[in-house]
Tab-separated table of C-alpha atoms and ligand atoms in Angstrom:
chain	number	residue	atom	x	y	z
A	1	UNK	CA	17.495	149.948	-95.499
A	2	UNK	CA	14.365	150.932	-93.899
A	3	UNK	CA	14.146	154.462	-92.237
A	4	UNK	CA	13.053	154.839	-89.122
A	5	UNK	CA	10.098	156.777	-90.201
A	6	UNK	CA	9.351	153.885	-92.420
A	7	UNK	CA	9.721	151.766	-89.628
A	8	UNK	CA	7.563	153.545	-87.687
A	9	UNK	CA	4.790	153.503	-90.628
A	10	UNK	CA	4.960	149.676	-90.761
A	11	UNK	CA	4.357	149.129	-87.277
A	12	UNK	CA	1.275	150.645	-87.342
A	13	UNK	CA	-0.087	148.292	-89.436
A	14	UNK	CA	1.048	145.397	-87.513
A	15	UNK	CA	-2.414	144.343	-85.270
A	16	UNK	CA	-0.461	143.585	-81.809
A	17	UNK	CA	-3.582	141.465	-80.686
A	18	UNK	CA	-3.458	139.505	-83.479
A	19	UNK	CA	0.263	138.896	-83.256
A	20	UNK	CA	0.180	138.153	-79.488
A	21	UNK	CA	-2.984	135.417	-80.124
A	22	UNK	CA	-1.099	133.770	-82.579
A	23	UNK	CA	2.043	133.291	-80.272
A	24	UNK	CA	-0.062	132.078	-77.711
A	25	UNK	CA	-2.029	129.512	-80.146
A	26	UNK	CA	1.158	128.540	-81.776
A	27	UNK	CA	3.298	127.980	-78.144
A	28	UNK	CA	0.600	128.070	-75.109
A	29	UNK	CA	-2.332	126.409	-76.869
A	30	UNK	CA	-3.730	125.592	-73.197
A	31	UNK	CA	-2.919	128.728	-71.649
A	32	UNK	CA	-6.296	130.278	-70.738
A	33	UNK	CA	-7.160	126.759	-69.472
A	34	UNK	CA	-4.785	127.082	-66.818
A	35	UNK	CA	-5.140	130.603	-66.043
A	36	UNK	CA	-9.293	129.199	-65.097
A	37	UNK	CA	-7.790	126.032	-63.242
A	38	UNK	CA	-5.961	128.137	-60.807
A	39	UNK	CA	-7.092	127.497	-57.216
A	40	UNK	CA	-9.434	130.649	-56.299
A	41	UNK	CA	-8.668	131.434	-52.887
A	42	UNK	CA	-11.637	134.580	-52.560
A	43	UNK	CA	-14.965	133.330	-51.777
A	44	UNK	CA	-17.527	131.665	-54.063
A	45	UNK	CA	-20.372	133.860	-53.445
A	46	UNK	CA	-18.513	137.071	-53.886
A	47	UNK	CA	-17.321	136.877	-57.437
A	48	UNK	CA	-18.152	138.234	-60.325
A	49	UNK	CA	-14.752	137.344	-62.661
A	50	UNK	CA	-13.241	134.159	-63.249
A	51	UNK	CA	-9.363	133.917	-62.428
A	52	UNK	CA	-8.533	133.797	-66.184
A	53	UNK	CA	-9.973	137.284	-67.129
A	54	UNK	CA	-8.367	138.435	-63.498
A	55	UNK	CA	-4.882	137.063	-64.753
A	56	UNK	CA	-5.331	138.032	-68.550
A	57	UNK	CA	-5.658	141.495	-67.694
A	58	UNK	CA	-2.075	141.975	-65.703
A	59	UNK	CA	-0.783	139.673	-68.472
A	60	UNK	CA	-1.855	142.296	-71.002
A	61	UNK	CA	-0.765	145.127	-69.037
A	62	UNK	CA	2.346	144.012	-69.170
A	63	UNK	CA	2.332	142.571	-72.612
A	64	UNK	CA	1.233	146.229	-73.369
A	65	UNK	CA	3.973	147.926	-71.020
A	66	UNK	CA	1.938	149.794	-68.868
A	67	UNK	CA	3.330	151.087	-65.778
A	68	UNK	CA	0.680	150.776	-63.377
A	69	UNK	CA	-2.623	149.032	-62.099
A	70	UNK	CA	-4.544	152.336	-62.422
A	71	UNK	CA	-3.098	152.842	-66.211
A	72	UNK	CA	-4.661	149.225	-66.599
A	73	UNK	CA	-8.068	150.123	-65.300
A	74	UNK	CA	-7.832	153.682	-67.483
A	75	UNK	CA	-6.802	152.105	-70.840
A	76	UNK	CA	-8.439	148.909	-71.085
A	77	UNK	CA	-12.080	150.349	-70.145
A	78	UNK	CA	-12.999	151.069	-73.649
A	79	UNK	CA	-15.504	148.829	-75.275
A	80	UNK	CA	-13.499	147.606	-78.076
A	81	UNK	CA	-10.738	145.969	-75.357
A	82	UNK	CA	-14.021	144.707	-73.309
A	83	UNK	CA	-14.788	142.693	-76.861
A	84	UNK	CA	-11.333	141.477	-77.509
A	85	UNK	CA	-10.926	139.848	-73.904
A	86	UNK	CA	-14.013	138.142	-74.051
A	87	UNK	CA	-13.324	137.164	-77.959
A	88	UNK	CA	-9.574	135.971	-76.928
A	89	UNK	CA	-11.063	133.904	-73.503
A	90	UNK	CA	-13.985	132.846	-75.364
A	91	UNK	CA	-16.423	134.945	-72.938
A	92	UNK	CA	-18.772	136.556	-75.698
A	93	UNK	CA	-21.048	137.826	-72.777
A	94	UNK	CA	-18.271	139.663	-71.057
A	95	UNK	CA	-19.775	143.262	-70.246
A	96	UNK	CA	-16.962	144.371	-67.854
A	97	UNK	CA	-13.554	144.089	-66.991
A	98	UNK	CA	-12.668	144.006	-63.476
A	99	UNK	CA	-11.092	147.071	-61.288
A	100	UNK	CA	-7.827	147.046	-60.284
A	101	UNK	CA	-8.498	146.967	-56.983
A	102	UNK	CA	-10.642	143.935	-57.787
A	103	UNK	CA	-7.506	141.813	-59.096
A	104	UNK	CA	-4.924	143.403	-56.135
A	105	UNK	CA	-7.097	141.957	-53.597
A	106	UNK	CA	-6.984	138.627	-56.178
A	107	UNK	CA	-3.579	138.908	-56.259
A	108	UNK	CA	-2.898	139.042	-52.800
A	109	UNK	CA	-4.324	136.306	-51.633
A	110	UNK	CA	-3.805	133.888	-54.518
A	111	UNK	CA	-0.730	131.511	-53.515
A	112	UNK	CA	2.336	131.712	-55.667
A	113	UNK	CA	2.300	128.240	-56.457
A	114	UNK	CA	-0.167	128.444	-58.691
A	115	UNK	CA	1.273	130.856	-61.302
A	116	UNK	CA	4.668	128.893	-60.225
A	117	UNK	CA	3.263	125.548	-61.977
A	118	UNK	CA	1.799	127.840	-64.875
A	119	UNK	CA	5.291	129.355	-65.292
A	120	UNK	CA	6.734	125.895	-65.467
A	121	UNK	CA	4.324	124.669	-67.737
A	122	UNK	CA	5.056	127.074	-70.261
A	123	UNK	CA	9.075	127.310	-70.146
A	124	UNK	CA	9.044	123.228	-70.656
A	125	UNK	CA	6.820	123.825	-74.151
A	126	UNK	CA	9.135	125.981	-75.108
A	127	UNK	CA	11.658	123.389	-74.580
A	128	UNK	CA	9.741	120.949	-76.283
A	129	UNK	CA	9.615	123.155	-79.530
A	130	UNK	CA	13.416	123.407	-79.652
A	131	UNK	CA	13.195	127.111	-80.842
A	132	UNK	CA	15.983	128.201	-78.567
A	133	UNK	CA	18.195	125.353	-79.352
A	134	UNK	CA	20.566	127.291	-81.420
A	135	UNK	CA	21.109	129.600	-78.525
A	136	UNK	CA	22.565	126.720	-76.263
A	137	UNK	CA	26.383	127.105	-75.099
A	138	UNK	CA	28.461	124.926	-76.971
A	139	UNK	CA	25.526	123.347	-78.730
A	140	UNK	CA	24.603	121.470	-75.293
A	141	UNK	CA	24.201	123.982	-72.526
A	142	UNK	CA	21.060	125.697	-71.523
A	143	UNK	CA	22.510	128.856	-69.656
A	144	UNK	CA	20.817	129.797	-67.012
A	145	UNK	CA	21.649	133.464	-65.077
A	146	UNK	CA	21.716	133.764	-61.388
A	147	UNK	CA	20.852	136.940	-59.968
A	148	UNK	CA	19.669	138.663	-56.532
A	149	UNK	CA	17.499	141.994	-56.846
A	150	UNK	CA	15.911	144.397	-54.514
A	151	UNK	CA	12.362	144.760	-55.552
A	152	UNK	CA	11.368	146.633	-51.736
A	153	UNK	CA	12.588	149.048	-49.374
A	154	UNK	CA	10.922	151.000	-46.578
A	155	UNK	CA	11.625	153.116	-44.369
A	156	UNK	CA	9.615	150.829	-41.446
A	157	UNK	CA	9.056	147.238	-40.706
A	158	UNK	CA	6.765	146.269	-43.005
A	159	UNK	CA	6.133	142.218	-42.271
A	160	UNK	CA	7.502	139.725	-40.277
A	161	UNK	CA	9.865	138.364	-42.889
A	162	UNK	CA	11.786	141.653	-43.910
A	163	UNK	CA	15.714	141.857	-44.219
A	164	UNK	CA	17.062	144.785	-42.011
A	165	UNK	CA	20.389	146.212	-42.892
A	166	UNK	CA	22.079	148.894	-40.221
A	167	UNK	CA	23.501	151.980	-41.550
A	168	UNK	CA	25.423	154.195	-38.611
A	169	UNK	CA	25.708	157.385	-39.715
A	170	UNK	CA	26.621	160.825	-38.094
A	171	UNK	CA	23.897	163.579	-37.525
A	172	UNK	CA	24.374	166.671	-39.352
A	173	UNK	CA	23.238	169.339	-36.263
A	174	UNK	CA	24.210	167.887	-32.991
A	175	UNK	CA	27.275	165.462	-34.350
A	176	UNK	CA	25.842	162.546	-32.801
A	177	UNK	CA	26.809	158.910	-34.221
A	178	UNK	CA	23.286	157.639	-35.108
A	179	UNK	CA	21.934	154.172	-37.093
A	180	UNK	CA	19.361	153.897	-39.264
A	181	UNK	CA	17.357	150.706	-39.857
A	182	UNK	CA	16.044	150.307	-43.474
A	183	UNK	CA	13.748	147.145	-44.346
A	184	UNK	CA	13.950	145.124	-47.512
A	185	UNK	CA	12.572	142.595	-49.728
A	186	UNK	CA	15.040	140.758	-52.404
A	187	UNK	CA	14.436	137.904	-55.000
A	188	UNK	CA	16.957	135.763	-56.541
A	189	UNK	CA	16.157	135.028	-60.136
A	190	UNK	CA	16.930	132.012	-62.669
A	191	UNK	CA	16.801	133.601	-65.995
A	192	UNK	CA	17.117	131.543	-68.970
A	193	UNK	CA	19.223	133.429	-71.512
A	194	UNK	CA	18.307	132.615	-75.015
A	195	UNK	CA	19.827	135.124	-77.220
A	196	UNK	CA	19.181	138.157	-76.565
A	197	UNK	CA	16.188	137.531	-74.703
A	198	UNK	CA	16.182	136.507	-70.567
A	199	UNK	CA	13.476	134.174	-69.060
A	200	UNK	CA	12.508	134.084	-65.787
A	201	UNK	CA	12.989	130.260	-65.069
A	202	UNK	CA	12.486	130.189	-61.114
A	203	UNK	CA	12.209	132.636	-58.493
A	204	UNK	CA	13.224	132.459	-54.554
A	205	UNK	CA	12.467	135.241	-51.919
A	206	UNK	CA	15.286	136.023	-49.831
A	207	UNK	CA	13.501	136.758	-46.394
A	208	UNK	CA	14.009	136.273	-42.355
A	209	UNK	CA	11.610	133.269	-41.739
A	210	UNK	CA	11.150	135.238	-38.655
A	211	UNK	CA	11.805	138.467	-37.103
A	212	UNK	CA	13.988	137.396	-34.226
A	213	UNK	CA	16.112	135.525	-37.018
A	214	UNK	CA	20.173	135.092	-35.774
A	215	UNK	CA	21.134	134.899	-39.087
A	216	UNK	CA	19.124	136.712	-41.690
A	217	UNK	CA	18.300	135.213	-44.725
A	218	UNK	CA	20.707	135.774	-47.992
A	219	UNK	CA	21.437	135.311	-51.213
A	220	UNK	CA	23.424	131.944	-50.721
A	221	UNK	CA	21.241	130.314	-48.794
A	222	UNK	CA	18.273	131.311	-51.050
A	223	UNK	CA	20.146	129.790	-54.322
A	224	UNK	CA	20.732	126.567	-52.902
A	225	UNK	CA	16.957	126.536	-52.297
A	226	UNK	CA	16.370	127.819	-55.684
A	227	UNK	CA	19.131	125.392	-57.632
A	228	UNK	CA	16.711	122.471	-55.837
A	229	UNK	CA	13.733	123.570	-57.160
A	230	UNK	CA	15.296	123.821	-60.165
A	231	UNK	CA	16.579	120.884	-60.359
A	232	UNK	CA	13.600	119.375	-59.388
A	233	UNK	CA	11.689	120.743	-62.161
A	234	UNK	CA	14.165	120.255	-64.839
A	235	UNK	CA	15.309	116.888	-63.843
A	236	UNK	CA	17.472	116.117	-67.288
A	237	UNK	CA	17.935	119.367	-68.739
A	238	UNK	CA	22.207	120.306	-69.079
A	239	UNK	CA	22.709	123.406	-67.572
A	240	UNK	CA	25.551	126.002	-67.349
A	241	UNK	CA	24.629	128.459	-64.377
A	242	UNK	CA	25.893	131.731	-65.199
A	243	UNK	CA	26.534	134.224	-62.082
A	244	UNK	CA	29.092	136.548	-60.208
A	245	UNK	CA	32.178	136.155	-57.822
A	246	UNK	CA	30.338	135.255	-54.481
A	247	UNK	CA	28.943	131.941	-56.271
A	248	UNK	CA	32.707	131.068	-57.141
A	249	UNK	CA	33.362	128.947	-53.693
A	250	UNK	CA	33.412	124.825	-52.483
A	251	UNK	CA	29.885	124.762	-51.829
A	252	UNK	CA	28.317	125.992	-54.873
A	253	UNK	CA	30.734	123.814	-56.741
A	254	UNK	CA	29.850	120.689	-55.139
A	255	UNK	CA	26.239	121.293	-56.021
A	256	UNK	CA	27.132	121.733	-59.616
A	257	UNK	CA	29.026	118.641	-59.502
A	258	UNK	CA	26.363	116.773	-58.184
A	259	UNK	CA	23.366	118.123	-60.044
A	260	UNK	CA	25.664	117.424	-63.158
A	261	UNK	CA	25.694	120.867	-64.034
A	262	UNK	CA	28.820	122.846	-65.756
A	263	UNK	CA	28.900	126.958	-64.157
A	264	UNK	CA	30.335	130.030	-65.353
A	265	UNK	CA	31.123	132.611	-62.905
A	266	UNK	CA	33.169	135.564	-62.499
A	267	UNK	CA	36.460	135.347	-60.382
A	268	UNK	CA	37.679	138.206	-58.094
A	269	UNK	CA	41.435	137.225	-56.858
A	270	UNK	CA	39.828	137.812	-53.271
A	271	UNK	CA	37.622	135.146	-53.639
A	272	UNK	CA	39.506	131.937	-53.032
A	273	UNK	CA	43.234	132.670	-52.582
A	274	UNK	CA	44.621	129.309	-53.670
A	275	UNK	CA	43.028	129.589	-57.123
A	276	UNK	CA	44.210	133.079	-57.810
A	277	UNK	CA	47.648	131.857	-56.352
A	278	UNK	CA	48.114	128.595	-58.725
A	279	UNK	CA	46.343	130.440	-62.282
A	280	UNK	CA	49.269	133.302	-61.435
A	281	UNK	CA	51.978	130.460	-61.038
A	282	UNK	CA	50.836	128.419	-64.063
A	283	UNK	CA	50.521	131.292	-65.821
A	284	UNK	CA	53.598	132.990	-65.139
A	285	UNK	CA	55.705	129.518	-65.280
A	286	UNK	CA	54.600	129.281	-69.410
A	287	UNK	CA	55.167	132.833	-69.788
A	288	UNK	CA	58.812	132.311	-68.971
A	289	UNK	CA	59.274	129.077	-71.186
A	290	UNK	CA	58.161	130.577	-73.788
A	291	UNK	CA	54.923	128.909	-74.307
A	292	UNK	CA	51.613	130.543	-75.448
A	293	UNK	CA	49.818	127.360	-75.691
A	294	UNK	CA	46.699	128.810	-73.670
A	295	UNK	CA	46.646	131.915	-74.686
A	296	UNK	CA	44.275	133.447	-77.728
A	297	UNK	CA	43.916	136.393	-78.951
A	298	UNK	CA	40.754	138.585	-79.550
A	299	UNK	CA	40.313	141.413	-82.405
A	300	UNK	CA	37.506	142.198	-82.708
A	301	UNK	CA	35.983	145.299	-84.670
A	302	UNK	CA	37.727	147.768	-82.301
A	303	UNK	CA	38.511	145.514	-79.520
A	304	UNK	CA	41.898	144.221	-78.960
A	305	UNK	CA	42.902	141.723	-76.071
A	306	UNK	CA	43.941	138.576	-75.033
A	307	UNK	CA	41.973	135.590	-73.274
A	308	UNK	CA	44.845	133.011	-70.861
A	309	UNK	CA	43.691	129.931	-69.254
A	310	UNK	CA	44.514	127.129	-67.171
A	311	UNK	CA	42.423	123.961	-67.168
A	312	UNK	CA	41.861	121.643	-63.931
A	313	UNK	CA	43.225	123.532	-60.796
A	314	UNK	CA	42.741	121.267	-57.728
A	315	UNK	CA	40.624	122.931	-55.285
A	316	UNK	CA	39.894	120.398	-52.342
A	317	UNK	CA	39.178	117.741	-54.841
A	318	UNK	CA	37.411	119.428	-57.293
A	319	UNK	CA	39.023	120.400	-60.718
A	320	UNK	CA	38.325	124.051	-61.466
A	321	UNK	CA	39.173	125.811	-65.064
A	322	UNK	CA	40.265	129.574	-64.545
A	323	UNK	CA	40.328	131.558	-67.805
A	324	UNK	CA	41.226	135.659	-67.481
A	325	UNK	CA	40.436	138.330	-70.165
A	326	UNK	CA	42.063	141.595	-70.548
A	327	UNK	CA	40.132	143.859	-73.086
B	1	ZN	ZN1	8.518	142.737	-45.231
């Protein structure tokens, strides 16, 4: 048993540099080749870095957990971190590292597709190198998490492409019924889920084309962009999407049928009334004869429950598999 003091001792021999080079030689041999292909949007005669020490850095901030840009700029200007960049992009002469601001205004204007394809690149040699492969579900499955989350909010319009939501609410001096307009951006994420680890997969904004939208944008319609992209990019590969209740309806299922994928989502009874209605009835009808054919139970350290299921409930054609768990 190691203490957590002794823990503590023997990660401060570990060299994190050296650690992170050799994941990157050993899984993304050619990544600092595509971080310099990417398609540099600034103009030629105005730059002084090349995209890959531009992208290197925010990878290493992150790598390193810092919060910010400016906590970039402040802890990576030392001349030691100056060497090791140039050493790990094979820039000897580099003298500098660029300012924050620098790579923002980089940032900004560099389209999304490029780090997209980079992205892409990198999840299929992981693939290739089978290291998840004991993490698939049921030895065949790759599962694959869909999720929506806020990453903006203000308090005024803040592009063309913003979601608004209406609150009404009631003013607190003169009583008056009042609404309040608040602006926001969302993402829906793929995440790959490998053990305990997630990895971002694909991402789609969820955002108003337009401002004078009749329909805003939302999360359903931005996963059936997203689930053809992804299928797009990973043409063969089985999948089991994982996700919540408002993914459980005819739609989504007929996309999983078709792109030959198996899902996994949570039920709420509200969702599709028939379902709930049937898994009850079925449930119920074995309960009374006596049978506990699909019905296992769980004991678990502490944990004591029961999981019931019924297989292939017709649901305009399509052959869903209800299971509930009480805990
Ligand atoms: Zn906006």
């Amino acid at each position: 048993m190691v203490t957590r003091k002794e823990k503590r001792e023997m990660e401060k021999e570990v060299n994190y540099l050296f650690e992170l080079l050799k994941t990157q030689n050993h899984f993304f041999k050619n990544l600092n080749k595509l971080l310099k292909e990417v398609d540099d949007p600034r103009h030629q005669s105005y730059i002084t870095y090349d995209t890959e020490v531009l992208l290197m850095m925010v990878i290493l901030k992150n790598a390193c957990n810092l919060k910010s840009m400016r906590e970039m700029t402040n802890e990576f200007n030392k001349e030691e971190c100056i060497k090791n960049v140039g050493k790990w992009l094979g820039n000897e002469d580099l003298e500098e590292l660029p300012h924050y601001d620098t790579i923002n205004d980089f940032l900004s204007r560099l389209n999304p597709a490029e780090l997209e394809r980079i992205r892409i690149d990198m999840i299929k040699k992981l693939f290739k190198k089978r290291c998840f492969d004991s993490h698939r579900i049921n030895g065949e499955y790759w599962g694959i998490a869909i999720d929506g989350t806020g990453i903006f909010t203000f308090d005024k319009k803040h592009c063309e492409h913003c979601l608004r939501r209406v609150y009404k609410y009631t003013d607190k001096e003169t009583g008056e019924e009042k609404t309040k307009t608040i602006y926001m951006h969302h993402v829906l994420e793929a995440k790959l889920i490998v053990g305990n680890m997630v990895l971002s997969v694909a991402s789609e904004f969820i955002e108003n084309e337009s401002e004078d939208v009749k329909k805003q944008d939302c999360e359903l319609k931005a996963f059936y962009r997203l689930t053809a992209r992804l299928k797009d990019t990973f043409k063969k590969l089985p999948i089991c999407l994982i996700a919540d209740s408002l993914y459980a309806c005819e739609n989504v299922f007929k996309q999983c049928k078709a792109n030959n994928w198996n899902y996994l989502f949570r039920f709420k009874e509200d969702r599709i009334k028939s379902i709930t209605d049937e898994f009850q009835a079925l449930k119920n009808m074995e309960e009374e004869e006596g049978k506990k054919a699909n019905v296992v139970k769980i004991r678990e350290s502490e944990q004591r429950g029961e999981i019931t299921w019924v297989n292939d409930i017709d649901y305009r054609g399509l052959g869903v598999n209800v299971f509930e768990c009480e805990v």
